[in-house]
Amino acid sequence: MPGAAEKGTELSERIESFMEALKRGGGQHSSEDMAQETVGLLHQIVAHGRWSNAGELMELIRKEGRQMTAAQPLETTVGNMVRRVLKIISEEYGRLHGPNDESDQQESLHKLLTDGGLNEDFSLHYAQLQAIKNIAMQALEHIHSNEVIMTIGYSRTVEAFLKVAAQKWKFHVIVAECAPFCQGHKMLISRQENKQGQFLKSRNPLTRISSCSKLLITYF
C-alpha cells in the first residue's frame, strides 16, 4: 500500500529530525514546544504505526520514546509526555475491556478503534494536552495575594498561568534558573518586562523551597 509506506517514511524522517534537534540542544526550546512536538509524533505513531493490538502499540511507543529521550537525557519533558501517552493507552484499553481481560494479544485493530475507542480517546487527550489557555484561566482559583511561588525554568504554560493571576493578585515568584540551559533567565526577563509579580532568580532552589507556598511544574 504506497500511501501507508509514504506516511511511514515521512513519520520516520520527522522523528529523526526531532531527535537531531534534541541532540543539538533541547534546552534552546521551551518545554511547551518540546511537549507539543513529542505528543504530535506519538499521535502520528498511533495513527500510522504498524500495530494490531494494545500490547504492540505500547511497545512501539516505548521503543520510539526511548530513542527520543536518549537523544537528550536532560530534556525531561519528552519522557514525561511518553509516559503520559502510555498511561492514556493503558487506561483506555482497561475501560474498553475491563481489568480482568486476558485476551490482550488477540484483540484486533478493528475492535480497538471502533465505538469511541483508542484512536478517538487519544485525540481527545491530545487536544487537552494543548489547552494552555484553559489551564491559565484556572490561575485565580489556585494563586492568591502575597503568596511566594517557585517555578523551574521557562514554560509558556506557567507564564500564561502567572499572567492571569497577576491581573488580580500581587505575589512573589522564585525562578530556578535550570543550569546548564538556564531557561529560568527567559522567564525572568519575560515577566519583569510585563511587571507581573516580583521575580527572583535562584541558583539553589532547594534552599528557598521551605519559604514557598506553591511549586509550579508543568509538562510543557
PDB file of C-alpha atoms in Angstrom:
ATOM      1  CA  MET A   1       0.000   0.000   0.000  1.00  0.00           C
ATOM      2  CA  PRO A   2       2.038   3.010  -1.286  1.00  0.00           C
ATOM      3  CA  GLY A   3       0.151   5.604   0.778  1.00  0.00           C
ATOM      4  CA  ALA A   4       0.903   3.823   4.048  1.00  0.00           C
ATOM      5  CA  ALA A   5       4.551   3.335   3.058  1.00  0.00           C
ATOM      6  CA  GLU A   6       4.945   7.022   2.255  1.00  0.00           C
ATOM      7  CA  LYS A   7       3.385   8.040   5.565  1.00  0.00           C
ATOM      8  CA  GLY A   8       5.687   5.639   7.402  1.00  0.00           C
ATOM      9  CA  THR A   9       8.747   7.122   5.716  1.00  0.00           C
ATOM     10  CA  GLU A  10       7.568  10.655   6.427  1.00  0.00           C
ATOM     11  CA  LEU A  11       6.992   9.790  10.090  1.00  0.00           C
ATOM     12  CA  SER A  12      10.450   8.211  10.411  1.00  0.00           C
ATOM     13  CA  GLU A  13      12.046  11.302   8.894  1.00  0.00           C
ATOM     14  CA  ARG A  14      10.121  13.554  11.254  1.00  0.00           C
ATOM     15  CA  ILE A  15      11.231  11.514  14.272  1.00  0.00           C
ATOM     16  CA  GLU A  16      14.858  11.620  13.092  1.00  0.00           C
ATOM     17  CA  SER A  17      14.637  15.386  12.613  1.00  0.00           C
ATOM     18  CA  PHE A  18      13.225  15.824  16.116  1.00  0.00           C
ATOM     19  CA  MET A  19      15.975  13.678  17.621  1.00  0.00           C
ATOM     20  CA  GLU A  20      18.640  15.716  15.823  1.00  0.00           C
ATOM     21  CA  ALA A  21      17.102  18.906  17.214  1.00  0.00           C
ATOM     22  CA  LEU A  22      17.229  17.393  20.714  1.00  0.00           C
ATOM     23  CA  LYS A  23      20.878  16.424  20.298  1.00  0.00           C
ATOM     24  CA  ARG A  24      21.745  19.969  19.222  1.00  0.00           C
ATOM     25  CA  GLY A  25      20.267  21.290  22.436  1.00  0.00           C
ATOM     26  CA  GLY A  26      16.731  20.646  23.587  1.00  0.00           C
ATOM     27  CA  GLY A  27      17.098  23.368  26.199  1.00  0.00           C
ATOM     28  CA  GLN A  28      17.070  26.011  23.474  1.00  0.00           C
ATOM     29  CA  HIS A  29      13.352  25.358  23.002  1.00  0.00           C
ATOM     30  CA  SER A  30      10.559  25.892  25.506  1.00  0.00           C
ATOM     31  CA  SER A  31       9.090  22.940  27.394  1.00  0.00           C
ATOM     32  CA  GLU A  32       5.803  23.596  25.627  1.00  0.00           C
ATOM     33  CA  ASP A  33       7.427  23.273  22.194  1.00  0.00           C
ATOM     34  CA  MET A  34       9.080  20.022  23.246  1.00  0.00           C
ATOM     35  CA  ALA A  35       5.795  18.640  24.577  1.00  0.00           C
ATOM     36  CA  GLN A  36       3.812  19.685  21.507  1.00  0.00           C
ATOM     37  CA  GLU A  37       6.272  18.054  19.130  1.00  0.00           C
ATOM     38  CA  THR A  38       6.548  14.878  21.230  1.00  0.00           C
ATOM     39  CA  VAL A  39       2.782  14.427  21.502  1.00  0.00           C
ATOM     40  CA  GLY A  40       2.380  15.231  17.814  1.00  0.00           C
ATOM     41  CA  LEU A  41       4.847  12.495  16.884  1.00  0.00           C
ATOM     42  CA  LEU A  42       3.224   9.980  19.218  1.00  0.00           C
ATOM     43  CA  HIS A  43      -0.150  10.846  17.741  1.00  0.00           C
ATOM     44  CA  GLN A  44       1.213  10.029  14.289  1.00  0.00           C
ATOM     45  CA  ILE A  45       2.665   6.749  15.569  1.00  0.00           C
ATOM     46  CA  VAL A  46      -0.774   5.753  16.882  1.00  0.00           C
ATOM     47  CA  ALA A  47      -2.411   6.672  13.575  1.00  0.00           C
ATOM     48  CA  HIS A  48       0.155   5.275  11.132  1.00  0.00           C
ATOM     49  CA  GLY A  49       2.411   2.867  13.039  1.00  0.00           C
ATOM     50  CA  ARG A  50       2.384  -0.896  12.478  1.00  0.00           C
ATOM     51  CA  TRP A  51       0.466  -2.469  15.354  1.00  0.00           C
ATOM     52  CA  SER A  52      -2.528  -4.762  15.724  1.00  0.00           C
ATOM     53  CA  ASN A  53      -3.266  -4.717  19.461  1.00  0.00           C
ATOM     54  CA  ALA A  54      -2.733  -2.590  22.551  1.00  0.00           C
ATOM     55  CA  GLY A  55       0.372  -4.509  23.624  1.00  0.00           C
ATOM     56  CA  GLU A  56       2.099  -3.940  20.297  1.00  0.00           C
ATOM     57  CA  LEU A  57       1.147  -0.262  20.313  1.00  0.00           C
ATOM     58  CA  MET A  58       2.553   0.302  23.800  1.00  0.00           C
ATOM     59  CA  GLU A  59       5.778  -1.481  22.887  1.00  0.00           C
ATOM     60  CA  LEU A  60       6.054   0.701  19.771  1.00  0.00           C
ATOM     61  CA  ILE A  61       5.527   3.856  21.852  1.00  0.00           C
ATOM     62  CA  ARG A  62       8.130   2.687  24.387  1.00  0.00           C
ATOM     63  CA  LYS A  63      10.660   1.949  21.641  1.00  0.00           C
ATOM     64  CA  GLU A  64      10.305   5.338  19.965  1.00  0.00           C
ATOM     65  CA  GLY A  65      10.119   7.054  23.352  1.00  0.00           C
ATOM     66  CA  ARG A  66      13.410   5.519  24.494  1.00  0.00           C
ATOM     67  CA  GLN A  67      15.120   6.747  21.340  1.00  0.00           C
ATOM     68  CA  MET A  68      13.782  10.271  21.756  1.00  0.00           C
ATOM     69  CA  THR A  69      14.705  10.540  25.440  1.00  0.00           C
ATOM     70  CA  ALA A  70      18.183   9.110  24.771  1.00  0.00           C
ATOM     71  CA  ALA A  71      18.795  11.875  22.239  1.00  0.00           C
ATOM     72  CA  GLN A  72      18.744  14.459  25.046  1.00  0.00           C
ATOM     73  CA  PRO A  73      18.568  12.920  28.561  1.00  0.00           C
ATOM     74  CA  LEU A  74      18.458  16.363  30.211  1.00  0.00           C
ATOM     75  CA  GLU A  75      15.159  17.186  28.481  1.00  0.00           C
ATOM     76  CA  THR A  76      12.661  15.554  30.855  1.00  0.00           C
ATOM     77  CA  THR A  77       9.597  16.874  29.019  1.00  0.00           C
ATOM     78  CA  VAL A  78       9.917  14.252  26.275  1.00  0.00           C
ATOM     79  CA  GLY A  79       9.937  11.330  28.711  1.00  0.00           C
ATOM     80  CA  ASN A  80       7.050  12.811  30.682  1.00  0.00           C
ATOM     81  CA  MET A  81       4.873  13.031  27.583  1.00  0.00           C
ATOM     82  CA  VAL A  82       5.744   9.476  26.505  1.00  0.00           C
ATOM     83  CA  ARG A  83       4.709   8.165  29.929  1.00  0.00           C
ATOM     84  CA  ARG A  84       1.513  10.207  29.812  1.00  0.00           C
ATOM     85  CA  VAL A  85       0.542   8.763  26.432  1.00  0.00           C
ATOM     86  CA  LEU A  86       1.285   5.211  27.627  1.00  0.00           C
ATOM     87  CA  LYS A  87      -0.992   5.837  30.602  1.00  0.00           C
ATOM     88  CA  ILE A  88      -3.774   7.055  28.297  1.00  0.00           C
ATOM     89  CA  ILE A  89      -3.498   3.908  26.171  1.00  0.00           C
ATOM     90  CA  SER A  90      -3.479   1.633  29.219  1.00  0.00           C
ATOM     91  CA  GLU A  91      -6.481   3.377  30.798  1.00  0.00           C
ATOM     92  CA  GLU A  92      -8.473   3.329  27.570  1.00  0.00           C
ATOM     93  CA  TYR A  93      -7.799  -0.355  26.995  1.00  0.00           C
ATOM     94  CA  GLY A  94      -8.890  -1.088  30.555  1.00  0.00           C
ATOM     95  CA  ARG A  95     -12.054   0.951  30.051  1.00  0.00           C
ATOM     96  CA  LEU A  96     -12.945  -0.949  26.874  1.00  0.00           C
ATOM     97  CA  HIS A  97     -12.123  -4.466  28.033  1.00  0.00           C
ATOM     98  CA  GLY A  98     -12.040  -4.459  31.818  1.00  0.00           C
ATOM     99  CA  PRO A  99      -9.122  -5.164  34.204  1.00  0.00           C
ATOM    100  CA  ASN A 100      -9.504  -8.963  34.015  1.00  0.00           C
ATOM    101  CA  ASP A 101      -9.423  -9.329  30.242  1.00  0.00           C
ATOM    102  CA  GLU A 102      -6.623 -11.742  29.299  1.00  0.00           C
ATOM    103  CA  SER A 103      -7.035 -11.533  25.520  1.00  0.00           C
ATOM    104  CA  ASP A 104      -4.772  -8.510  25.023  1.00  0.00           C
ATOM    105  CA  GLN A 105      -2.565 -10.131  22.417  1.00  0.00           C
ATOM    106  CA  GLN A 106      -5.560 -11.409  20.426  1.00  0.00           C
ATOM    107  CA  GLU A 107      -7.516  -8.137  20.255  1.00  0.00           C
ATOM    108  CA  SER A 108      -7.869  -6.864  16.714  1.00  0.00           C
ATOM    109  CA  LEU A 109      -7.115  -3.378  15.477  1.00  0.00           C
ATOM    110  CA  HIS A 110     -10.747  -3.068  14.439  1.00  0.00           C
ATOM    111  CA  LYS A 111     -12.083  -3.597  17.968  1.00  0.00           C
ATOM    112  CA  LEU A 112      -9.661  -1.119  19.493  1.00  0.00           C
ATOM    113  CA  LEU A 113     -10.531   1.636  17.033  1.00  0.00           C
ATOM    114  CA  THR A 114     -14.338   1.343  16.910  1.00  0.00           C
ATOM    115  CA  ASP A 115     -17.166   2.514  19.166  1.00  0.00           C
ATOM    116  CA  GLY A 116     -15.326   5.533  20.547  1.00  0.00           C
ATOM    117  CA  GLY A 117     -12.186   3.510  21.093  1.00  0.00           C
ATOM    118  CA  LEU A 118      -8.496   4.162  21.426  1.00  0.00           C
ATOM    119  CA  ASN A 119      -7.865   6.479  18.475  1.00  0.00           C
ATOM    120  CA  GLU A 120     -10.778   8.771  19.339  1.00  0.00           C
ATOM    121  CA  ASP A 121      -9.852   8.812  23.021  1.00  0.00           C
ATOM    122  CA  PHE A 122      -6.231   9.651  22.246  1.00  0.00           C
ATOM    123  CA  SER A 123      -7.337  12.536  20.011  1.00  0.00           C
ATOM    124  CA  LEU A 124      -9.419  13.912  22.883  1.00  0.00           C
ATOM    125  CA  HIS A 125      -6.475  13.775  25.292  1.00  0.00           C
ATOM    126  CA  TYR A 126      -4.198  15.239  22.601  1.00  0.00           C
ATOM    127  CA  ALA A 127      -6.430  18.307  22.412  1.00  0.00           C
ATOM    128  CA  GLN A 128      -6.477  18.594  26.210  1.00  0.00           C
ATOM    129  CA  LEU A 129      -2.682  18.487  26.378  1.00  0.00           C
ATOM    130  CA  GLN A 130      -2.599  21.544  24.114  1.00  0.00           C
ATOM    131  CA  ALA A 131      -5.105  23.591  26.124  1.00  0.00           C
ATOM    132  CA  ILE A 132      -2.773  26.212  27.621  1.00  0.00           C
ATOM    133  CA  LYS A 133      -5.498  28.830  27.683  1.00  0.00           C
ATOM    134  CA  ASN A 134      -7.816  26.573  29.683  1.00  0.00           C
ATOM    135  CA  ILE A 135      -5.064  25.914  32.216  1.00  0.00           C
ATOM    136  CA  ALA A 136      -4.241  29.610  32.560  1.00  0.00           C
ATOM    137  CA  MET A 137      -7.870  30.541  33.193  1.00  0.00           C
ATOM    138  CA  GLN A 138      -7.791  28.484  36.405  1.00  0.00           C
ATOM    139  CA  ALA A 139      -4.994  30.596  37.897  1.00  0.00           C
ATOM    140  CA  LEU A 140      -7.223  32.712  40.149  1.00  0.00           C
ATOM    141  CA  GLU A 141      -8.505  29.551  41.825  1.00  0.00           C
ATOM    142  CA  HIS A 142      -5.005  28.479  42.845  1.00  0.00           C
ATOM    143  CA  ILE A 143      -2.908  31.625  43.360  1.00  0.00           C
ATOM    144  CA  HIS A 144      -3.690  34.252  45.990  1.00  0.00           C
ATOM    145  CA  SER A 145      -2.352  37.585  47.176  1.00  0.00           C
ATOM    146  CA  ASN A 146       1.146  37.769  48.726  1.00  0.00           C
ATOM    147  CA  GLU A 147       1.976  34.133  48.060  1.00  0.00           C
ATOM    148  CA  VAL A 148       5.535  33.018  47.381  1.00  0.00           C
ATOM    149  CA  ILE A 149       5.627  30.696  44.384  1.00  0.00           C
ATOM    150  CA  MET A 150       8.523  28.738  42.940  1.00  0.00           C
ATOM    151  CA  THR A 151       8.792  27.593  39.342  1.00  0.00           C
ATOM    152  CA  ILE A 152      11.541  25.883  37.385  1.00  0.00           C
ATOM    153  CA  GLY A 153      12.989  27.109  34.115  1.00  0.00           C
ATOM    154  CA  TYR A 154      10.769  28.517  31.388  1.00  0.00           C
ATOM    155  CA  SER A 155       7.342  27.322  30.338  1.00  0.00           C
ATOM    156  CA  ARG A 156       4.755  29.205  28.313  1.00  0.00           C
ATOM    157  CA  THR A 157       2.062  27.358  30.233  1.00  0.00           C
ATOM    158  CA  VAL A 158       3.367  28.625  33.578  1.00  0.00           C
ATOM    159  CA  GLU A 159       3.966  32.052  32.065  1.00  0.00           C
ATOM    160  CA  ALA A 160       0.348  32.290  30.893  1.00  0.00           C
ATOM    161  CA  PHE A 161      -0.854  30.946  34.257  1.00  0.00           C
ATOM    162  CA  LEU A 162       1.046  33.622  36.201  1.00  0.00           C
ATOM    163  CA  LYS A 163      -0.024  36.342  33.773  1.00  0.00           C
ATOM    164  CA  VAL A 164      -3.691  35.668  34.523  1.00  0.00           C
ATOM    165  CA  ALA A 165      -3.052  35.553  38.282  1.00  0.00           C
ATOM    166  CA  ALA A 166      -1.190  38.880  38.138  1.00  0.00           C
ATOM    167  CA  GLN A 167      -4.289  40.584  36.781  1.00  0.00           C
ATOM    168  CA  LYS A 168      -5.775  40.387  40.276  1.00  0.00           C
ATOM    169  CA  TRP A 169      -3.097  39.456  42.806  1.00  0.00           C
ATOM    170  CA  LYS A 170       0.342  40.669  43.859  1.00  0.00           C
ATOM    171  CA  PHE A 171       2.694  37.803  44.591  1.00  0.00           C
ATOM    172  CA  HIS A 172       6.358  36.778  44.590  1.00  0.00           C
ATOM    173  CA  VAL A 173       7.899  34.215  42.252  1.00  0.00           C
ATOM    174  CA  ILE A 174      11.233  32.453  42.715  1.00  0.00           C
ATOM    175  CA  VAL A 175      12.565  31.082  39.424  1.00  0.00           C
ATOM    176  CA  ALA A 176      15.122  28.267  39.429  1.00  0.00           C
ATOM    177  CA  GLU A 177      17.465  29.072  36.552  1.00  0.00           C
ATOM    178  CA  CYS A 178      17.850  25.424  35.431  1.00  0.00           C
ATOM    179  CA  ALA A 179      21.540  25.146  34.530  1.00  0.00           C
ATOM    180  CA  PRO A 180      23.089  24.259  32.147  1.00  0.00           C
ATOM    181  CA  PHE A 181      20.428  25.592  29.760  1.00  0.00           C
ATOM    182  CA  CYS A 182      19.358  28.390  32.180  1.00  0.00           C
ATOM    183  CA  GLN A 183      15.820  28.627  30.844  1.00  0.00           C
ATOM    184  CA  GLY A 184      14.859  30.458  34.024  1.00  0.00           C
ATOM    185  CA  HIS A 185      16.539  33.588  32.652  1.00  0.00           C
ATOM    186  CA  LYS A 186      13.964  33.730  29.870  1.00  0.00           C
ATOM    187  CA  MET A 187      11.129  33.530  32.391  1.00  0.00           C
ATOM    188  CA  LEU A 188      12.670  36.327  34.462  1.00  0.00           C
ATOM    189  CA  ILE A 189      13.116  38.652  31.501  1.00  0.00           C
ATOM    190  CA  SER A 190       9.636  37.985  30.153  1.00  0.00           C
ATOM    191  CA  ARG A 191       7.794  38.566  33.411  1.00  0.00           C
ATOM    192  CA  GLN A 192       9.878  41.549  34.557  1.00  0.00           C
ATOM    193  CA  GLU A 193       9.209  43.297  31.258  1.00  0.00           C
ATOM    194  CA  ASN A 194       5.491  42.905  31.891  1.00  0.00           C
ATOM    195  CA  LYS A 195       5.810  43.852  35.586  1.00  0.00           C
ATOM    196  CA  GLN A 196       3.833  40.841  36.724  1.00  0.00           C
ATOM    197  CA  GLY A 197       4.740  39.866  40.254  1.00  0.00           C
ATOM    198  CA  GLN A 198       8.167  40.135  41.827  1.00  0.00           C
ATOM    199  CA  PHE A 199      10.534  37.608  40.238  1.00  0.00           C
ATOM    200  CA  LEU A 200      13.742  36.476  41.894  1.00  0.00           C
ATOM    201  CA  LYS A 201      16.428  34.234  40.371  1.00  0.00           C
ATOM    202  CA  SER A 202      17.647  31.274  42.407  1.00  0.00           C
ATOM    203  CA  ARG A 203      20.655  29.067  41.641  1.00  0.00           C
ATOM    204  CA  ASN A 204      19.970  26.938  44.716  1.00  0.00           C
ATOM    205  CA  PRO A 205      16.189  26.451  44.752  1.00  0.00           C
ATOM    206  CA  LEU A 206      16.257  23.776  47.454  1.00  0.00           C
ATOM    207  CA  THR A 207      17.393  26.367  49.992  1.00  0.00           C
ATOM    208  CA  ARG A 208      14.361  28.528  49.181  1.00  0.00           C
ATOM    209  CA  ILE A 209      11.641  25.945  48.823  1.00  0.00           C
ATOM    210  CA  SER A 210      10.672  25.973  52.505  1.00  0.00           C
ATOM    211  CA  SER A 211       9.600  29.606  52.179  1.00  0.00           C
ATOM    212  CA  CYS A 212       7.315  28.897  49.210  1.00  0.00           C
ATOM    213  CA  SER A 213       3.605  28.233  49.422  1.00  0.00           C
ATOM    214  CA  LYS A 214       3.372  26.660  45.963  1.00  0.00           C
ATOM    215  CA  LEU A 215       5.608  24.963  43.408  1.00  0.00           C
ATOM    216  CA  LEU A 216       4.554  25.233  39.762  1.00  0.00           C
ATOM    217  CA  ILE A 217       5.813  22.488  37.457  1.00  0.00           C
ATOM    218  CA  THR A 218       4.366  21.668  34.074  1.00  0.00           C
ATOM    219  CA  TYR A 219       4.777  19.021  31.366  1.00  0.00           C
ATOM    220  CA  PHE A 220       5.048  21.822  28.849  1.00  0.00           C
TER     221      PHE A 220
END
